[in-house]
Tab-separated table of C-alpha atoms in Angstrom:
chain	number	residue	atom	x	y	z
A	1	UNK	CA	-0.060	-0.044	-0.060
A	2	UNK	CA	1.481	3.378	-0.919
A	3	UNK	CA	1.555	6.433	1.318
A	4	UNK	CA	-1.129	8.145	-0.685
A	5	UNK	CA	-3.323	5.088	-0.267
A	6	UNK	CA	-2.688	4.961	3.408
A	7	UNK	CA	-3.498	8.742	3.809
A	8	UNK	CA	-6.603	8.477	1.779
A	9	UNK	CA	-7.944	5.453	3.674
A	10	UNK	CA	-6.888	7.070	7.054
A	11	UNK	CA	-8.946	10.254	6.154
A	12	UNK	CA	-11.896	7.768	5.789
A	13	UNK	CA	-11.162	6.493	9.368
A	14	UNK	CA	-9.686	3.121	8.281
A	15	UNK	CA	-8.223	1.373	11.328
A	16	UNK	CA	-6.382	-1.039	9.099
A	17	UNK	CA	-4.563	1.861	7.229
A	18	UNK	CA	-3.542	3.386	10.619
A	19	UNK	CA	-2.036	-0.002	11.600
A	20	UNK	CA	-0.256	-0.279	8.308
A	21	UNK	CA	1.034	3.394	8.818
A	22	UNK	CA	2.296	2.515	12.352
A	23	UNK	CA	3.852	-0.631	11.362
A	24	UNK	CA	5.685	0.638	8.323
A	25	UNK	CA	6.989	3.839	9.805
A	26	UNK	CA	7.529	2.805	13.486
A	27	UNK	CA	11.353	2.325	13.085
A	28	UNK	CA	11.756	5.567	11.335
A	29	UNK	CA	9.922	7.665	14.007
A	30	UNK	CA	11.555	5.703	17.034
A	31	UNK	CA	15.164	5.970	15.589
A	32	UNK	CA	14.715	9.801	14.971
A	33	UNK	CA	13.429	10.252	18.528
A	34	UNK	CA	16.233	8.000	19.935
A	35	UNK	CA	18.829	9.941	18.063
A	36	UNK	CA	17.607	13.223	19.831
A	37	UNK	CA	16.687	11.983	23.325
A	38	UNK	CA	19.263	9.215	23.665
A	39	UNK	CA	16.977	6.991	25.537
A	40	UNK	CA	15.054	3.946	24.182
A	41	UNK	CA	11.921	4.072	26.529
A	42	UNK	CA	11.613	7.885	26.079
A	43	UNK	CA	11.927	7.563	22.418
A	44	UNK	CA	9.153	5.132	22.141
A	45	UNK	CA	6.951	6.989	24.444
A	46	UNK	CA	7.477	10.075	22.072
A	47	UNK	CA	7.075	7.985	18.934
A	48	UNK	CA	3.530	6.821	20.264
A	49	UNK	CA	2.573	10.549	20.652
A	50	UNK	CA	3.822	11.189	17.223
A	51	UNK	CA	1.265	8.612	15.864
A	52	UNK	CA	-1.435	9.840	17.902
A	53	UNK	CA	-0.910	13.320	16.487
A	54	UNK	CA	-0.726	11.981	13.017
A	55	UNK	CA	-4.115	10.200	13.568
A	56	UNK	CA	-5.805	13.300	14.997
A	57	UNK	CA	-4.501	15.786	12.291
A	58	UNK	CA	-4.664	13.524	9.308
A	59	UNK	CA	-7.000	16.068	7.646
A	60	UNK	CA	-4.458	18.757	7.946
A	61	UNK	CA	-1.914	16.779	5.942
A	62	UNK	CA	-1.285	18.299	2.464
A	63	UNK	CA	-1.578	15.843	-0.458
A	64	UNK	CA	1.399	17.176	-2.065
A	65	UNK	CA	3.856	16.748	0.858
A	66	UNK	CA	5.851	13.463	1.663
A	67	UNK	CA	4.395	11.507	4.490
A	68	UNK	CA	7.848	10.685	5.917
A	69	UNK	CA	8.939	14.360	5.921
A	70	UNK	CA	5.894	15.064	8.010
A	71	UNK	CA	6.606	12.293	10.482
A	72	UNK	CA	10.251	13.447	10.754
A	73	UNK	CA	9.080	17.006	11.602
A	74	UNK	CA	6.595	15.844	14.197
A	75	UNK	CA	9.218	13.476	15.726
A	76	UNK	CA	11.838	16.171	15.899
A	77	UNK	CA	9.531	18.791	17.297
A	78	UNK	CA	8.182	16.310	20.031
A	79	UNK	CA	11.696	15.076	20.865
A	80	UNK	CA	12.945	18.817	21.254
A	81	UNK	CA	9.971	19.564	23.480
A	82	UNK	CA	10.813	16.484	25.528
A	83	UNK	CA	14.387	17.494	25.890
A	84	UNK	CA	13.382	21.075	26.926
A	85	UNK	CA	10.829	19.640	29.507
A	86	UNK	CA	13.575	17.237	30.868
A	87	UNK	CA	15.998	20.178	31.310
A	88	UNK	CA	13.583	21.786	33.574
A	89	UNK	CA	12.989	18.526	35.574
A	90	UNK	CA	16.713	17.985	35.923
A	91	UNK	CA	16.980	20.810	38.414
A	92	UNK	CA	15.195	18.647	40.907
A	93	UNK	CA	17.308	15.425	40.199
A	94	UNK	CA	20.034	14.518	42.371
A	95	UNK	CA	23.736	13.992	40.871
A	96	UNK	CA	23.547	10.301	41.546
A	97	UNK	CA	20.264	9.958	39.482
A	98	UNK	CA	22.089	11.754	36.664
A	99	UNK	CA	25.048	9.335	36.872
A	100	UNK	CA	22.842	6.268	37.041
A	101	UNK	CA	20.868	7.580	34.093
A	102	UNK	CA	24.008	8.127	32.032
A	103	UNK	CA	25.283	4.672	32.892
A	104	UNK	CA	21.948	3.006	31.867
A	105	UNK	CA	21.902	5.010	28.500
A	106	UNK	CA	25.384	3.865	27.821
A	107	UNK	CA	24.501	0.324	28.640
A	108	UNK	CA	21.863	0.460	25.888
A	109	UNK	CA	24.620	0.838	23.272
A	110	UNK	CA	24.765	-2.408	21.708
A	111	UNK	CA	28.161	-3.535	20.741
A	112	UNK	CA	29.241	-6.519	18.619
A	113	UNK	CA	32.091	-7.777	20.703
A	114	UNK	CA	30.251	-8.872	23.770
A	115	UNK	CA	32.908	-11.595	24.804
A	116	UNK	CA	35.501	-8.970	25.616
A	117	UNK	CA	34.470	-7.097	28.827
A	118	UNK	CA	37.393	-4.590	28.596
A	119	UNK	CA	36.480	-3.623	25.063
A	120	UNK	CA	32.782	-3.330	26.214
A	121	UNK	CA	33.710	-1.031	29.051
A	122	UNK	CA	35.829	1.157	26.892
A	123	UNK	CA	33.003	1.389	24.386
A	124	UNK	CA	30.614	2.354	27.141
A	125	UNK	CA	33.050	5.264	28.031
A	126	UNK	CA	33.249	6.346	24.538
A	127	UNK	CA	29.568	6.262	24.149
A	128	UNK	CA	29.054	8.459	27.116
A	129	UNK	CA	31.666	10.971	25.814
A	130	UNK	CA	30.200	10.914	22.310
A	131	UNK	CA	26.601	11.402	23.371
A	132	UNK	CA	27.680	14.309	25.793
A	133	UNK	CA	29.418	15.888	22.916
A	134	UNK	CA	26.413	15.511	20.706
A	135	UNK	CA	24.252	16.810	23.191
A	136	UNK	CA	26.230	19.868	23.636
A	137	UNK	CA	25.823	20.820	20.143
A	138	UNK	CA	23.524	23.725	19.251
A	139	UNK	CA	19.931	22.487	18.702
A	140	UNK	CA	19.765	22.933	14.749
A	141	UNK	CA	23.252	21.285	14.492
A	142	UNK	CA	22.073	18.383	16.630
A	143	UNK	CA	18.989	17.862	14.516
A	144	UNK	CA	20.840	17.859	11.254
A	145	UNK	CA	23.645	15.699	12.580
A	146	UNK	CA	20.950	13.138	13.947
A	147	UNK	CA	18.823	13.048	10.858
A	148	UNK	CA	22.162	12.535	8.900
A	149	UNK	CA	23.641	9.804	11.183
A	150	UNK	CA	20.623	8.048	12.522
A	151	UNK	CA	18.420	8.044	9.555
A	152	UNK	CA	21.129	8.497	6.921
A	153	UNK	CA	19.127	11.206	5.227
A	154	UNK	CA	20.535	13.137	2.223
A	155	UNK	CA	21.194	16.808	2.626
A	156	UNK	CA	18.163	17.486	0.315
A	157	UNK	CA	15.935	15.433	2.646
A	158	UNK	CA	17.197	17.060	5.762
A	159	UNK	CA	16.594	20.646	4.301
A	160	UNK	CA	12.982	19.465	3.594
A	161	UNK	CA	12.477	18.194	7.048
A	162	UNK	CA	14.037	21.349	8.684
A	163	UNK	CA	12.569	23.726	6.263
A	164	UNK	CA	16.027	25.076	5.376
A	165	UNK	CA	18.074	25.386	2.142
A	166	UNK	CA	20.609	22.655	1.237
A	167	UNK	CA	23.437	25.028	1.672
A	168	UNK	CA	22.337	25.855	5.222
A	169	UNK	CA	22.213	21.987	5.981
A	170	UNK	CA	25.680	21.644	4.564
A	171	UNK	CA	26.875	24.442	6.818
A	172	UNK	CA	25.000	22.936	9.913
A	173	UNK	CA	26.560	19.616	9.455
A	174	UNK	CA	30.108	21.154	8.866
A	175	UNK	CA	29.854	23.044	12.028
A	176	UNK	CA	28.397	20.018	13.919
A	177	UNK	CA	31.177	17.756	12.828
A	178	UNK	CA	33.906	20.522	13.581
A	179	UNK	CA	32.351	20.989	17.028
A	180	UNK	CA	32.389	17.209	17.781
A	181	UNK	CA	35.814	16.946	16.520
A	182	UNK	CA	37.136	19.706	18.866
A	183	UNK	CA	35.308	18.125	21.892
A	184	UNK	CA	36.666	14.746	21.108
A	185	UNK	CA	40.120	16.143	20.734
A	186	UNK	CA	39.982	17.911	24.084
A	187	UNK	CA	38.857	14.744	25.594
A	188	UNK	CA	41.744	12.899	23.975
A	189	UNK	CA	44.188	15.340	25.191
A	190	UNK	CA	42.887	15.010	28.822
A	191	UNK	CA	43.131	11.226	28.333
A	192	UNK	CA	39.408	10.647	28.995
A	193	UNK	CA	39.116	8.908	25.571
B	1	UNK	CA	50.797	18.660	6.590
B	2	UNK	CA	51.015	19.710	10.261
B	3	UNK	CA	49.405	17.973	13.054
B	4	UNK	CA	46.920	20.950	13.768
B	5	UNK	CA	45.804	20.819	10.081
B	6	UNK	CA	45.282	16.973	10.411
B	7	UNK	CA	43.283	17.476	13.729
B	8	UNK	CA	40.964	19.895	11.823
B	9	UNK	CA	40.336	17.671	8.979
B	10	UNK	CA	40.269	14.338	10.684
B	11	UNK	CA	36.502	13.892	11.044
B	12	UNK	CA	36.033	14.696	7.424
B	13	UNK	CA	38.857	12.298	6.496
B	14	UNK	CA	37.167	9.528	8.435
B	15	UNK	CA	33.865	10.301	6.775
B	16	UNK	CA	35.651	10.351	3.338
B	17	UNK	CA	34.362	13.932	2.583
B	18	UNK	CA	37.884	15.427	1.763
B	19	UNK	CA	39.085	15.810	-1.796
B	20	UNK	CA	41.392	13.066	-3.094
B	21	UNK	CA	44.567	15.035	-2.806
B	22	UNK	CA	43.941	16.090	0.874
B	23	UNK	CA	42.789	12.458	1.762
B	24	UNK	CA	46.247	11.354	0.618
B	25	UNK	CA	47.990	14.087	2.543
B	26	UNK	CA	46.092	13.219	5.795
B	27	UNK	CA	46.803	9.389	5.247
B	28	UNK	CA	50.560	10.197	4.816
B	29	UNK	CA	50.600	12.156	7.902
B	30	UNK	CA	48.900	9.537	9.881
B	31	UNK	CA	51.406	6.980	8.634
B	32	UNK	CA	54.304	9.088	10.001
B	33	UNK	CA	52.761	10.556	13.142
B	34	UNK	CA	51.866	8.125	15.933
B	35	UNK	CA	50.126	10.572	18.110
B	36	UNK	CA	47.819	11.659	15.319
B	37	UNK	CA	47.369	7.933	14.344
B	38	UNK	CA	46.249	7.110	17.905
B	39	UNK	CA	43.828	10.070	17.945
B	40	UNK	CA	42.515	8.987	14.380
B	41	UNK	CA	41.944	5.330	15.708
B	42	UNK	CA	40.144	6.655	18.881
B	43	UNK	CA	38.014	8.899	16.806
B	44	UNK	CA	37.141	6.214	14.363
B	45	UNK	CA	36.134	3.848	17.276
B	46	UNK	CA	34.155	6.508	18.881
B	47	UNK	CA	32.201	7.572	15.642
B	48	UNK	CA	31.540	3.793	14.978
B	49	UNK	CA	29.506	3.545	18.078
B	50	UNK	CA	26.872	5.689	16.174
B	51	UNK	CA	26.473	2.727	13.655
B	52	UNK	CA	25.577	0.307	16.269
B	53	UNK	CA	23.488	2.847	18.321
B	54	UNK	CA	20.396	2.511	16.191
B	55	UNK	CA	17.070	1.023	17.079
B	56	UNK	CA	16.979	-2.025	14.759
B	57	UNK	CA	14.302	-4.227	16.431
B	58	UNK	CA	10.599	-3.295	16.379
B	59	UNK	CA	8.535	-3.445	19.579
B	60	UNK	CA	5.685	-5.923	18.782
B	61	UNK	CA	3.276	-4.111	21.145
B	62	UNK	CA	3.943	-0.677	19.901
B	63	UNK	CA	0.645	-0.430	17.826
B	64	UNK	CA	-1.350	-1.745	20.762
B	65	UNK	CA	0.200	1.001	22.902
B	66	UNK	CA	-0.627	3.803	20.360
B	67	UNK	CA	-4.173	2.430	20.258
B	68	UNK	CA	-4.431	2.590	23.963
B	69	UNK	CA	-3.112	6.033	24.115
B	70	UNK	CA	-5.650	7.161	21.510
B	71	UNK	CA	-8.586	5.556	23.334
B	72	UNK	CA	-7.441	6.980	26.692
B	73	UNK	CA	-7.115	10.489	25.209
B	74	UNK	CA	-10.594	10.214	23.771
B	75	UNK	CA	-12.014	9.302	27.174
B	76	UNK	CA	-10.312	12.146	28.877
B	77	UNK	CA	-11.660	14.631	26.465
B	78	UNK	CA	-14.704	16.346	27.906
B	79	UNK	CA	-18.086	15.884	26.181
B	80	UNK	CA	-18.940	18.704	23.740
B	81	UNK	CA	-21.441	20.914	25.809
B	82	UNK	CA	-24.409	22.440	23.866
B	83	UNK	CA	-23.811	25.985	22.556
B	84	UNK	CA	-26.580	27.398	24.745
B	85	UNK	CA	-25.022	26.130	27.879
B	86	UNK	CA	-21.668	27.428	26.853
B	87	UNK	CA	-23.005	30.815	26.150
B	88	UNK	CA	-25.710	31.145	28.852
B	89	UNK	CA	-23.592	29.931	31.802
B	90	UNK	CA	-21.007	32.844	31.468
B	91	UNK	CA	-23.750	35.325	30.882
B	92	UNK	CA	-25.675	34.200	33.964
B	93	UNK	CA	-22.495	34.437	36.036
B	94	UNK	CA	-21.809	37.778	34.728
B	95	UNK	CA	-25.241	39.087	35.611
B	96	UNK	CA	-24.887	37.674	39.073
B	97	UNK	CA	-21.676	39.355	39.681
B	98	UNK	CA	-23.067	42.708	38.328
B	99	UNK	CA	-26.037	42.434	40.680
B	100	UNK	CA	-23.741	41.819	43.481
B	101	UNK	CA	-21.743	44.948	42.726
B	102	UNK	CA	-24.837	47.049	42.341
B	103	UNK	CA	-26.261	45.805	45.586
B	104	UNK	CA	-23.080	46.539	47.388
B	105	UNK	CA	-23.344	50.171	46.109
B	106	UNK	CA	-26.949	50.594	47.055
B	107	UNK	CA	-26.238	49.243	50.579
B	108	UNK	CA	-23.470	51.638	51.021
B	109	UNK	CA	-25.570	54.567	49.928
B	110	UNK	CA	-28.569	53.612	52.140
B	111	UNK	CA	-29.438	56.286	54.948
B	112	UNK	CA	-28.328	55.213	58.448
B	113	UNK	CA	-31.718	54.244	59.684
B	114	UNK	CA	-30.998	52.211	62.624
B	115	UNK	CA	-27.504	51.914	64.105
B	116	UNK	CA	-28.375	51.794	67.828
B	117	UNK	CA	-27.094	48.182	67.980
B	118	UNK	CA	-23.658	49.082	66.594
B	119	UNK	CA	-22.861	51.487	69.469
B	120	UNK	CA	-23.516	48.706	71.920
B	121	UNK	CA	-21.399	46.302	70.188
B	122	UNK	CA	-18.498	48.736	70.113
B	123	UNK	CA	-18.675	49.226	73.772
B	124	UNK	CA	-18.644	45.563	74.380
B	125	UNK	CA	-15.601	45.012	72.059
B	126	UNK	CA	-13.406	47.871	73.225
B	127	UNK	CA	-12.532	46.360	76.745
B	128	UNK	CA	-11.321	43.171	75.092
B	129	UNK	CA	-8.798	45.208	73.058
B	130	UNK	CA	-7.707	47.218	76.146
B	131	UNK	CA	-7.251	44.017	77.972
B	132	UNK	CA	-5.154	42.640	75.146
B	133	UNK	CA	-2.887	45.591	75.255
B	134	UNK	CA	-2.428	45.392	78.994
B	135	UNK	CA	-1.451	41.596	79.080
B	136	UNK	CA	1.939	40.886	77.523
B	137	UNK	CA	1.948	38.306	74.804
B	138	UNK	CA	4.539	36.179	76.655
B	139	UNK	CA	2.300	35.914	79.851
B	140	UNK	CA	-0.648	35.058	77.694
B	141	UNK	CA	1.273	32.238	75.978
B	142	UNK	CA	2.615	30.790	79.454
B	143	UNK	CA	-0.891	30.545	80.641
């Protein structure tokens, strides 16, 4: 079933079309949210909200737009809202909670070499540093970088999702990579990598 | 190529985004400089984490949870009230408020017809106030 058929049937209230939409685009939405919030449970939670929003606002969807672009946009907006709300909540969290959360997030990183505990530990450490470096990027750079790395979108697709020109996306990704490189090098110099 | 130049271009080298000539220059430097080579290896390992850090499996209960959320939200939404109730209720409350204010003004302007009782009340209350002044608060609390 094509995206246009799904949308048409969904506008008529078809539950089967909604199930098809959720099943076919679940990975796309969850992965995008995960790239931004860096927590699997939160990502699934936000992704569920994304599909609820799609179901409720299907009449507002323009026929000429791409369904995936719309989904990416909602997923990005919802994830950014979640991050903003989380920042406010973090004021009330203790430092221990913060460390435990980071450790749990790092444990979620699946590595192929599970037989080598030392390698696994090193990778967990790297994952924490990398995620911190990504999280410290300015919001637009972070979104562009996440869409490029987690969803492997082209510059053109990222430009459509973010409503920017291709050259702006190029510039965002260039600055994001430069920023990451700088942070990782600082860490390498301090021997935390 | 100097170490500083290599550090500035390393991420683009690892992502194969540099022109061929620069790729060769960076590679040459990495073959010669052990410190930069170590940093490049570390950076490669760190960036590789992103390749494994994706959600590849699907949650089989995902659709059920979305449906559950939809029905829960539908339940929580208040039933649509008839237009008349939505308009009449605020109008009635506003009128009551205006009536209250008007009544207050009217009572305030009314002639002092009978205030005989109020003088008596005043006399009864004053001794208590005087007593309160005479008695220190510490003594009162001790008791």
